Short mmCIF file of C-alpha atoms in Angstrom, two decimals:
data_model
loop_
_atom_site.label_atom_id
_atom_site.label_comp_id
_atom_site.label_asym_id
_atom_site.label_seq_id
_atom_site.Cartn_x
_atom_site.Cartn_y
_atom_site.Cartn_z
CA UNK A 1 -15.91 -24.85 26.12
CA UNK A 2 -18.85 -27.09 26.91
CA UNK A 3 -22.08 -25.68 28.00
CA UNK A 4 -24.69 -27.02 30.57
CA UNK A 5 -28.01 -25.31 29.63
CA UNK A 6 -29.61 -25.11 32.86
CA UNK A 7 -31.59 -22.49 34.92
CA UNK A 8 -31.09 -24.62 38.07
CA UNK A 9 -28.01 -23.55 40.24
CA UNK A 10 -28.09 -26.41 42.34
CA UNK A 11 -27.64 -28.83 39.25
CA UNK A 12 -24.94 -26.44 37.81
CA UNK A 13 -22.80 -26.82 40.93
CA UNK A 14 -23.24 -30.49 41.11
CA UNK A 15 -21.95 -30.55 37.69
CA UNK A 16 -19.26 -28.44 38.00
CA UNK A 17 -18.04 -30.57 41.01
CA UNK A 18 -17.56 -33.64 38.63
CA UNK A 19 -16.80 -31.84 35.26
CA UNK A 20 -14.15 -28.87 35.58
CA UNK A 21 -14.28 -26.11 33.15
CA UNK A 22 -18.11 -26.50 32.42
CA UNK A 23 -19.96 -23.20 32.27
CA UNK A 24 -23.77 -22.91 32.91
CA UNK A 25 -25.93 -20.90 30.33
CA UNK A 26 -29.51 -20.44 30.48
CA UNK A 27 -31.35 -20.50 27.38
CA UNK A 28 -35.20 -20.59 26.57
CA UNK A 29 -35.67 -23.87 24.85
CA UNK A 30 -39.15 -25.63 24.43
CA UNK A 31 -39.33 -28.52 26.93
CA UNK A 32 -41.70 -31.05 24.83
CA UNK A 33 -44.24 -33.36 26.15
CA UNK A 34 -42.85 -36.85 26.05
CA UNK A 35 -42.46 -39.97 28.34
CA UNK A 36 -38.99 -40.40 26.92
CA UNK A 37 -36.16 -38.15 28.16
CA UNK A 38 -34.18 -38.52 25.31
CA UNK A 39 -36.90 -37.26 23.03
CA UNK A 40 -37.18 -34.28 24.93
CA UNK A 41 -33.37 -33.58 25.32
CA UNK A 42 -33.01 -34.05 21.67
CA UNK A 43 -35.76 -31.36 20.73
CA UNK A 44 -33.62 -28.88 23.16
CA UNK A 45 -30.30 -29.43 21.70
CA UNK A 46 -31.39 -29.19 18.24
CA UNK A 47 -32.84 -25.97 19.21
CA UNK A 48 -29.75 -24.78 21.12
CA UNK A 49 -27.30 -25.47 18.32
CA UNK A 50 -29.85 -23.73 16.03
CA UNK A 51 -29.71 -20.65 18.24
CA UNK A 52 -26.00 -20.35 18.67
CA UNK A 53 -23.30 -22.62 17.44
CA UNK A 54 -21.43 -24.74 20.15
CA UNK A 55 -21.12 -27.72 22.44
CA UNK A 56 -23.91 -28.12 24.88
CA UNK A 57 -25.49 -30.49 27.39
CA UNK A 58 -28.46 -30.68 29.07
CA UNK A 59 -29.93 -33.11 31.77
CA UNK A 60 -33.08 -34.65 32.52
CA UNK A 61 -34.48 -36.34 35.32
CA UNK A 62 -37.32 -39.10 35.23
CA UNK A 63 -39.29 -40.68 37.81
CA UNK A 64 -41.18 -44.15 36.74
CA UNK A 65 -43.69 -45.48 39.40
CA UNK A 66 -44.33 -49.11 39.13
CA UNK A 67 -47.91 -48.58 40.16
CA UNK A 68 -48.72 -46.04 37.56
CA UNK A 69 -47.25 -48.20 34.83
CA UNK A 70 -44.21 -46.10 34.70
CA UNK A 71 -46.20 -42.52 34.76
CA UNK A 72 -45.21 -39.70 35.35
CA UNK A 73 -41.44 -40.17 33.86
CA UNK A 74 -40.01 -36.95 32.77
CA UNK A 75 -43.24 -35.05 33.47
CA UNK A 76 -42.52 -35.62 37.35
CA UNK A 77 -41.84 -31.98 37.72
CA UNK A 78 -45.77 -31.06 36.82
CA UNK A 79 -46.79 -33.84 39.24
CA UNK A 80 -44.52 -32.88 42.34
CA UNK A 81 -45.82 -29.14 41.43
CA UNK A 82 -49.54 -30.27 41.95
CA UNK A 83 -48.96 -32.86 44.57
CA UNK A 84 -45.91 -32.25 46.62
CA UNK A 85 -43.84 -34.95 47.84
CA UNK A 86 -46.44 -35.77 50.45
CA UNK A 87 -49.39 -36.04 47.91
CA UNK A 88 -47.19 -38.41 45.78
CA UNK A 89 -46.32 -40.14 48.72
CA UNK A 90 -49.94 -40.66 49.82
CA UNK A 91 -51.10 -41.48 46.36
CA UNK A 92 -48.64 -44.58 46.16
CA UNK A 93 -49.86 -45.93 49.67
CA UNK A 94 -52.78 -47.11 48.04
CA UNK A 95 -51.14 -49.47 45.86
CA UNK A 96 -49.51 -52.47 47.14
CA UNK A 97 -46.37 -51.68 44.97
CA UNK A 98 -44.21 -48.84 46.00
CA UNK A 99 -41.30 -49.56 43.82
CA UNK A 100 -40.01 -46.67 41.35
CA UNK A 101 -37.05 -46.29 39.10
CA UNK A 102 -35.28 -42.71 38.87
CA UNK A 103 -33.42 -41.84 35.75
CA UNK A 104 -31.03 -39.40 34.92
CA UNK A 105 -29.98 -38.85 31.11
CA UNK A 106 -27.57 -36.42 29.96
CA UNK A 107 -27.53 -35.41 26.27
CA UNK A 108 -24.65 -33.93 24.86
CA UNK A 109 -24.32 -32.13 21.41
CA UNK A 110 -21.25 -31.00 19.81
CA UNK A 111 -23.08 -29.54 16.97
CA UNK A 112 -23.26 -32.84 14.70
CA UNK A 113 -24.19 -35.83 16.76
CA UNK A 114 -25.95 -36.23 20.14
CA UNK A 115 -24.59 -38.65 22.58
CA UNK A 116 -26.72 -39.81 25.82
CA UNK A 117 -25.59 -40.97 29.20
CA UNK A 118 -28.00 -42.70 31.42
CA UNK A 119 -28.15 -43.20 35.10
CA UNK A 120 -30.66 -45.65 37.09
CA UNK A 121 -31.22 -46.10 40.64
CA UNK A 122 -33.97 -48.56 42.01
CA UNK A 123 -35.65 -48.07 45.15
CA UNK A 124 -39.29 -47.07 46.68
CA UNK A 125 -41.57 -44.41 47.76
CA UNK A 126 -41.57 -43.60 51.37
CA UNK A 127 -43.33 -40.95 53.65
CA UNK A 128 -41.13 -37.71 53.61
CA UNK A 129 -38.09 -37.72 55.30
CA UNK A 130 -35.18 -35.07 55.44
CA UNK A 131 -34.66 -31.66 53.95
CA UNK A 132 -33.74 -31.25 50.33
CA UNK A 133 -32.82 -29.02 47.37
CA UNK A 134 -33.75 -31.59 44.87
CA UNK A 135 -37.39 -32.38 44.02
CA UNK A 136 -38.53 -36.12 45.29
CA UNK A 137 -35.15 -36.49 47.27
CA UNK A 138 -37.23 -36.90 50.68
CA UNK A 139 -39.52 -39.83 49.45
CA UNK A 140 -37.19 -41.81 47.40
CA UNK A 141 -35.45 -44.57 49.47
CA UNK A 142 -33.00 -46.23 47.27
CA UNK A 143 -32.92 -50.17 47.22
CA UNK A 144 -30.42 -51.53 49.90
CA UNK A 145 -30.32 -48.23 51.93
CA UNK A 146 -31.97 -46.95 54.84
CA UNK A 147 -32.06 -43.29 54.27
CA UNK A 148 -33.61 -41.50 51.90
CA UNK A 149 -31.75 -39.36 49.27
CA UNK A 150 -32.72 -36.33 51.35
CA UNK A 151 -31.18 -37.91 54.69
CA UNK A 152 -27.84 -38.60 53.10
CA UNK A 153 -24.94 -36.34 52.91
CA UNK A 154 -24.07 -35.03 49.21
CA UNK A 155 -20.97 -37.53 49.61
CA UNK A 156 -23.36 -40.56 50.51
CA UNK A 157 -25.54 -39.52 47.80
CA UNK A 158 -23.26 -38.69 45.06
CA UNK A 159 -21.77 -42.20 45.50
CA UNK A 160 -25.08 -43.96 44.30
CA UNK A 161 -27.26 -41.14 42.48
CA UNK A 162 -28.89 -41.64 38.93
CA UNK A 163 -27.51 -38.09 38.26
CA UNK A 164 -23.69 -38.58 39.29
CA UNK A 165 -23.74 -42.05 37.41
CA UNK A 166 -24.91 -40.03 34.03
CA UNK A 167 -22.45 -37.07 34.74
CA UNK A 168 -19.46 -39.64 35.80
CA UNK A 169 -20.15 -41.50 31.96
CA UNK A 170 -20.40 -38.59 30.54
CA UNK A 171 -17.05 -37.30 32.08
CA UNK A 172 -15.27 -40.46 30.83
CA UNK A 173 -16.56 -39.59 27.60
CA UNK A 174 -15.17 -36.09 27.41
CA UNK A 175 -12.06 -37.27 28.77
CA UNK A 176 -11.75 -39.83 25.79
CA UNK A 177 -13.32 -37.54 22.99
CA UNK A 178 -13.16 -33.80 24.46
CA UNK B 1 -59.08 -20.33 4.33
CA UNK B 2 -58.71 -21.23 7.99
CA UNK B 3 -56.53 -24.44 8.80
CA UNK B 4 -57.27 -26.64 11.76
CA UNK B 5 -54.09 -28.14 13.04
CA UNK B 6 -54.65 -31.70 13.95
CA UNK B 7 -53.62 -35.46 13.28
CA UNK B 8 -56.84 -36.57 14.69
CA UNK B 9 -59.43 -37.29 12.14
CA UNK B 10 -62.26 -37.71 14.70
CA UNK B 11 -61.40 -34.11 16.44
CA UNK B 12 -61.34 -32.90 12.56
CA UNK B 13 -64.84 -34.14 11.52
CA UNK B 14 -66.36 -32.63 14.73
CA UNK B 15 -64.85 -29.46 13.87
CA UNK B 16 -65.95 -29.47 10.27
CA UNK B 17 -69.67 -30.38 11.42
CA UNK B 18 -69.50 -27.08 13.04
CA UNK B 19 -67.66 -24.81 10.97
CA UNK B 20 -67.83 -25.12 7.30
CA UNK B 21 -65.05 -24.41 4.89
CA UNK B 22 -62.37 -25.38 7.59
CA UNK B 23 -59.34 -27.75 6.40
CA UNK B 24 -57.37 -30.00 8.29
CA UNK B 25 -53.43 -29.88 7.89
CA UNK B 26 -51.10 -31.91 9.80
CA UNK B 27 -48.06 -30.07 11.11
CA UNK B 28 -45.00 -31.34 13.16
CA UNK B 29 -45.32 -28.74 15.93
CA UNK B 30 -43.61 -28.81 19.23
CA UNK B 31 -46.22 -29.77 22.24
CA UNK B 32 -44.52 -28.17 25.08
CA UNK B 33 -44.85 -29.35 28.62
CA UNK B 34 -47.05 -27.02 30.64
CA UNK B 35 -50.38 -27.38 32.96
CA UNK B 36 -51.79 -24.41 30.89
CA UNK B 37 -53.23 -25.11 27.65
CA UNK B 38 -52.95 -21.66 26.41
CA UNK B 39 -49.07 -21.66 26.69
CA UNK B 40 -48.96 -24.97 24.99
CA UNK B 41 -51.27 -23.39 22.15
CA UNK B 42 -49.43 -20.26 21.70
CA UNK B 43 -46.04 -21.94 21.16
CA UNK B 44 -47.77 -24.23 18.47
CA UNK B 45 -49.41 -21.38 17.23
CA UNK B 46 -46.17 -19.36 16.66
CA UNK B 47 -44.32 -22.00 15.39
CA UNK B 48 -46.91 -22.90 12.82
CA UNK B 49 -46.95 -18.89 11.39
CA UNK B 50 -43.15 -19.19 11.24
CA UNK B 51 -43.41 -22.45 9.10
CA UNK B 52 -45.80 -21.08 6.60
CA UNK B 53 -48.19 -17.72 6.68
CA UNK B 54 -51.62 -18.31 7.18
CA UNK B 55 -54.58 -18.89 9.54
CA UNK B 56 -54.54 -21.58 11.77
CA UNK B 57 -56.29 -22.99 14.88
CA UNK B 58 -55.49 -25.81 17.28
CA UNK B 59 -57.50 -27.21 20.05
CA UNK B 60 -56.10 -28.77 23.47
CA UNK B 61 -57.99 -30.75 26.01
CA UNK B 62 -57.46 -30.78 29.57
CA UNK B 63 -58.70 -32.49 32.59
CA UNK B 64 -58.23 -31.39 36.12
CA UNK B 65 -58.78 -33.69 38.87
CA UNK B 66 -59.93 -32.11 41.85
CA UNK B 67 -58.20 -35.11 44.09
CA UNK B 68 -54.66 -34.56 42.42
CA UNK B 69 -54.85 -30.67 42.87
CA UNK B 70 -55.68 -29.93 39.15
CA UNK B 71 -53.40 -32.45 37.71
CA UNK B 72 -52.72 -33.74 34.96
CA UNK B 73 -54.37 -30.81 33.00
CA UNK B 74 -53.22 -30.71 29.33
CA UNK B 75 -51.04 -33.84 30.15
CA UNK B 76 -53.89 -35.99 30.28
CA UNK B 77 -52.88 -37.82 27.21
CA UNK B 78 -49.84 -39.06 28.97
CA UNK B 79 -51.98 -40.26 31.95
CA UNK B 80 -54.21 -41.88 29.90
CA UNK B 81 -51.64 -43.64 27.92
CA UNK B 82 -49.97 -45.29 30.97
CA UNK B 83 -53.20 -45.75 33.10
CA UNK B 84 -56.08 -46.31 30.56
CA UNK B 85 -59.54 -45.24 31.73
CA UNK B 86 -59.84 -47.88 34.25
CA UNK B 87 -56.82 -46.97 35.78
CA UNK B 88 -57.44 -43.45 35.98
CA UNK B 89 -60.93 -44.49 37.78
CA UNK B 90 -58.79 -46.83 40.11
CA UNK B 91 -56.59 -44.30 41.23
CA UNK B 92 -59.68 -41.83 41.76
CA UNK B 93 -61.51 -44.28 43.64
CA UNK B 94 -58.90 -44.07 46.27
CA UNK B 95 -59.91 -40.61 47.08
CA UNK B 96 -63.05 -39.32 48.44
CA UNK B 97 -63.57 -36.19 46.19
CA UNK B 98 -64.21 -37.73 42.35
CA UNK B 99 -64.96 -34.24 41.09
CA UNK B 100 -63.05 -33.28 37.65
CA UNK B 101 -63.29 -30.33 35.31
CA UNK B 102 -62.75 -31.02 31.51
CA UNK B 103 -61.74 -27.81 29.24
CA UNK B 104 -61.19 -27.59 25.75
CA UNK B 105 -59.22 -24.46 24.72
CA UNK B 106 -59.44 -23.36 20.92
CA UNK B 107 -56.41 -20.90 19.87
CA UNK B 108 -56.54 -19.15 16.88
CA UNK B 109 -53.92 -17.10 15.08
CA UNK B 110 -54.62 -14.99 11.77
CA UNK B 111 -50.80 -14.26 11.73
CA UNK B 112 -50.90 -11.14 14.15
CA UNK B 113 -53.12 -11.78 17.32
CA UNK B 114 -53.94 -15.14 18.91
CA UNK B 115 -57.56 -15.38 20.44
CA UNK B 116 -58.46 -17.96 22.87
CA UNK B 117 -61.93 -19.61 23.12
CA UNK B 118 -62.90 -21.99 26.08
CA UNK B 119 -65.33 -24.47 27.07
CA UNK B 120 -65.70 -25.96 30.19
CA UNK B 121 -67.83 -29.10 31.86
CA UNK B 122 -67.72 -29.99 35.45
CA UNK B 123 -68.57 -33.47 36.21
CA UNK B 124 -67.17 -36.77 37.98
CA UNK B 125 -64.99 -39.76 37.46
CA UNK B 126 -67.05 -43.17 37.22
CA UNK B 127 -66.00 -46.63 36.30
CA UNK B 128 -65.79 -46.99 32.40
CA UNK B 129 -69.32 -47.03 30.74
CA UNK B 130 -69.71 -47.16 26.98
CA UNK B 131 -67.49 -47.10 23.93
CA UNK B 132 -65.83 -43.93 22.36
CA UNK B 133 -63.39 -42.69 20.21
CA UNK B 134 -62.34 -40.02 22.64
CA UNK B 135 -59.97 -40.44 25.38
CA UNK B 136 -61.92 -40.34 28.71
CA UNK B 137 -65.32 -40.30 27.58
CA UNK B 138 -66.30 -43.39 29.14
CA UNK B 139 -64.99 -42.27 32.59
CA UNK B 140 -66.66 -38.41 32.66
CA UNK B 141 -70.11 -38.14 33.60
CA UNK B 142 -71.01 -34.69 33.25
CA UNK B 143 -72.91 -33.10 36.27
CA UNK B 144 -76.56 -33.06 36.31
CA UNK B 145 -76.46 -36.28 33.58
CA UNK B 146 -76.64 -40.07 34.27
CA UNK B 147 -74.89 -40.95 30.94
CA UNK B 148 -71.00 -40.64 30.63
CA UNK B 149 -70.00 -38.82 27.45
CA UNK B 150 -69.33 -42.27 25.78
CA UNK B 151 -72.72 -43.48 26.49
CA UNK B 152 -74.39 -40.46 24.90
CA UNK B 153 -75.19 -39.98 21.02
CA UNK B 154 -73.18 -37.34 19.25
CA UNK B 155 -75.89 -35.18 19.50
CA UNK B 156 -76.44 -35.33 23.32
CA UNK B 157 -72.74 -34.97 23.85
CA UNK B 158 -72.52 -31.65 21.57
CA UNK B 159 -75.08 -30.00 23.25
CA UNK B 160 -72.95 -29.60 26.34
CA UNK B 161 -69.57 -30.78 25.55
CA UNK B 162 -66.48 -28.55 26.37
CA UNK B 163 -65.26 -28.99 22.85
CA UNK B 164 -68.48 -27.79 21.40
CA UNK B 165 -68.60 -24.83 23.58
CA UNK B 166 -65.19 -23.64 22.71
CA UNK B 167 -65.80 -24.34 19.00
CA UNK B 168 -69.41 -22.66 19.04
CA UNK B 169 -67.50 -19.51 20.60
CA UNK B 170 -64.83 -19.62 17.87
CA UNK B 171 -67.70 -19.95 15.27
CA UNK B 172 -69.48 -16.74 16.43
CA UNK B 173 -66.05 -15.11 16.47
CA UNK B 174 -65.36 -16.04 12.68
CA UNK B 175 -68.79 -15.04 11.76
CA UNK B 176 -68.25 -11.48 13.15
CA UNK B 177 -64.58 -10.99 12.08
CA UNK B 178 -63.70 -13.47 9.51
#
């Protein structure tokens, strides 16, 4: 059994739609400060394995704004908490460069090694459009598209999203080695 | 013996000038993501005591920008890392409100309870002026003064600084209970 450590039911559903047989588990793990998702994930998986033997994976999302030299990265959660989508859009509007990279990193531990699977989408920050359960989706316009992630259907979004890319790579790995 | 957990030699010197007999110690403790310094400190002290019995204290600094609704708080380290003082000044210049609160929190654990000591200074963000060993000092102009923290002598700064206020409160506590 592979456990997905998360407290986010939306993410759990998204994962279970791709990788069958995954169970969700809530664990109170330290989320360390870093601009590198792999560092944050490594600390979490180490703690998880210490608490209870097993195979676990976690996912972390980062948003790198060109105009802020890559900030906030994995600290996006707090940035969004304080500014909201409108506030982030207003901030970015003050700069010429509205480019952004969103990144999902899945980290998997079988108790011995840690493997990482990365998905990445380039785009730009736009005024909020569409409703969404996922944080910054209303202000993220992927390059080559005219809808924000929040305006797309799940099917449309899943074809290109950072999280889906990372999860598909992870699924391939599990199919081969799991 | 009371140990000050830090990897920062500047902070250690500042502390030893106020509280005699303090020893510095480097410990690799998890620094969790939070906008609340007390949460971050609590996690660190819990881990420190787990690793090795003793009396420890740590200090955390936060910078709350009015224009970003209190962001970045204790995440200032990463904000500064990506933007630098000039970048933070440029960002804040885009807003009308340049007000900021800087806060130092000292957390002390004797192995049983945790006590907190807080120092706070109100001011505004200005174009960088002066040289400094301490992160945002060149862009922090305390209210009622015409020099940034970086332009002040140590003596001038120590009379009003957030860290000194927190440390003086801690020193009083130690004198009474230590």
